[in-house]
Amino acid sequence: MTRPELHEINRLSWNAATIAHNSHKPDQAGFLKNGGSTLFPEEIELLGEVQGKEAVHLLCNSGQDTLSLAKLGAKVTGVDISDEAIAFAKQLAADCGIAAEFERSDVYPWLEAAIAKGRQYDLVFCSYGALCWLSDLPRWMSLVAGILKPGGRFVCVEFHQVAMIFDEHGVPTYDYWMPEPLHWAVGISDYVGDSCGGLVASGEVVNREPFVNPYPCYEFQRGMGEILGSVLKSGLRLRDYREYLHSNGWKPFKEMQALPGRRWTMPEGKAKIPLMYGMVAVKE
Ligand SMILES: C[S@@+](CC[C@H](N)C(=O)[O-])C[C@H]1O[C@@H](n2cnc3c(N)ncnc32)[C@H](O)[C@@H]1O
């Protein structure tokens, strides 16, 4: 069942967090204009050739990845529920002179309206902390299938559900899947400021002011079985599924080993666990 009332609470929490997150990223327009990209090699490989493709980037936040996709030649629309994120994305696009559309909406009514209008895409992309905000994953996947052209692809790179069972000290704390939404009274944190530069494309965190989010949030935790099962039930054909023993940008635990390219893996002496997965599913 879709929970729009919880999505609305999340919108407020994301608005506050997005302002804090962007305050840590210096000269984003200059970075993108001068050859920079916020996409990691993992998604670039799974995305394949995007030149000339009609693409939609769902849960796009402030549009940095959307604009990086546009720089690769995609005709891309970014969709996000956060007013602050979409306002920032539009300004960033104007400042960089990169063509992309941005639409502010809860992703469920946006997808329903797109299907009703007959909008069809070659590519649907989402990544890094997107699926956990979706209250009804099977419904979302079937809507994604509904906006893809025949031959169109759904590409997703996400943090792995196994990593979500641990607290920041690596202690198993949370159930692998949860039938009820997970309520966080503290809201969305300033994880960009806390990322030791991992979530800032230039690698440099600026303006480290303390941040308290006044709005709570709700996450939806599910296991890999439900995620892959939703893809399979949507009618899309799963073409690729990969797991990675490192995390791009996000430092999930206090003790991590830094790898080149703003990546983190488990420290020496600790068991390696999957920290990310990537998948490609195709509409036949
Ligand atoms: C972790 S961010 C995704 C970041 C993304 N990987 C990027 O390119 O920067 C999650 C995003 O999901 C958005 N979001 C959460 N619930 C949503 C919903 N129901 N509909 C649309 N966007 C939503 C939030 O506003 C936030 O910008």
Coordinates of N, CA, C and O and ligand atoms in Angstrom, one line a residue, residues 7 14 57 59-61 64-65 80-82 105-107 127-129 133 191, ligand 1:
H7 N 5.2 10.1 2.8 CA 6.0 10.7 1.8 C 6.0 12.2 2.1 O 7.1 12.9 1.9
W14 N 13.5 16.0 4.0 CA 14.4 16.2 2.9 C 14.7 17.6 2.5 O 15.8 18.0 2.2
H57 N 15.4 10.4 -14.4 CA 16.1 10.1 -13.2 C 15.2 10.3 -12.0 O 14.8 11.4 -11.7
L59 N 13.8 10.2 -8.1 CA 14.4 10.6 -6.8 C 15.8 11.2 -7.0 O 16.8 10.7 -6.4
C60 N 15.8 12.2 -7.8 CA 17.1 12.8 -8.3 C 17.7 13.7 -7.3 O 18.8 14.3 -7.6
N61 N 17.1 14.1 -6.2 CA 17.6 15.0 -5.2 C 18.0 16.3 -6.0 O 17.2 16.8 -6.8
Q64 N 22.5 16.6 -9.4 CA 23.9 16.6 -9.8 C 24.1 15.4 -10.8 O 24.8 15.5 -11.8
D65 N 23.6 14.2 -10.4 CA 23.7 13.0 -11.3 C 22.9 13.2 -12.5 O 23.3 12.7 -13.6
D80 N 11.8 14.6 -8.2 CA 12.0 14.5 -6.8 C 10.9 15.2 -6.0 O 10.3 16.2 -6.5
I81 N 10.6 14.7 -4.8 CA 9.5 15.3 -4.0 C 10.0 16.5 -3.3 O 9.1 17.3 -2.9
S82 N 11.3 16.7 -3.1 CA 11.7 17.9 -2.3 C 11.7 19.2 -3.1 O 12.4 19.3 -4.1
S105 N 7.7 16.4 -7.6 CA 6.5 15.6 -7.3 C 6.8 14.4 -6.5 O 7.9 13.9 -6.6
D106 N 5.8 13.9 -5.8 CA 5.9 12.5 -5.2 C 6.0 11.6 -6.5 O 5.3 11.8 -7.5
V107 N 6.9 10.7 -6.4 CA 7.2 9.9 -7.6 C 6.0 9.0 -8.1 O 5.8 8.7 -9.2
S127 N 19.4 5.8 -7.9 CA 20.6 5.3 -7.2 C 20.7 5.8 -5.8 O 20.1 6.8 -5.4
Y128 N 21.6 5.1 -5.1 CA 22.2 5.5 -3.8 C 21.2 6.2 -2.8 O 21.1 7.4 -2.6
G129 N 20.4 5.3 -2.2 CA 19.4 5.8 -1.2 C 18.1 6.3 -1.8 O 17.5 7.3 -1.3
W133 N 12.8 5.0 0.3 CA 11.8 6.0 0.5 C 10.5 5.6 -0.1 O 9.5 6.4 -0.1
Y191 N 24.4 13.5 6.5 CA 25.4 12.5 6.2 C 26.4 12.9 5.2 O 27.5 12.3 5.1
Ligands
LIG1 C1 19.4 9.9 -1.0 S1 18.5 11.0 -2.1 C2 18.9 10.3 -3.7 C3 20.1 10.9 -4.1 C4 20.4 10.6 -5.6 N1 21.1 9.4 -5.7 C5 21.2 11.7 -6.3 O1 21.3 11.6 -7.5 O2 21.6 12.6 -5.7 C6 16.8 10.5 -1.9 C7 15.9 11.4 -2.6 O3 14.6 10.8 -2.6 C8 13.6 11.8 -2.6 N2 12.3 11.3 -2.3 C9 12.0 10.6 -1.1 N3 10.7 10.2 -1.2 C10 10.2 10.5 -2.4 C11 9.0 10.4 -3.1 N4 8.0 9.7 -2.5 N5 8.9 10.8 -4.4 C12 9.9 11.5 -5.0 N6 11.1 11.7 -4.4 C13 11.3 11.2 -3.1 C14 14.2 12.8 -1.6 O4 13.6 14.1 -1.7 C15 15.7 12.8 -1.9 O5 16.0 13.8 -2.7

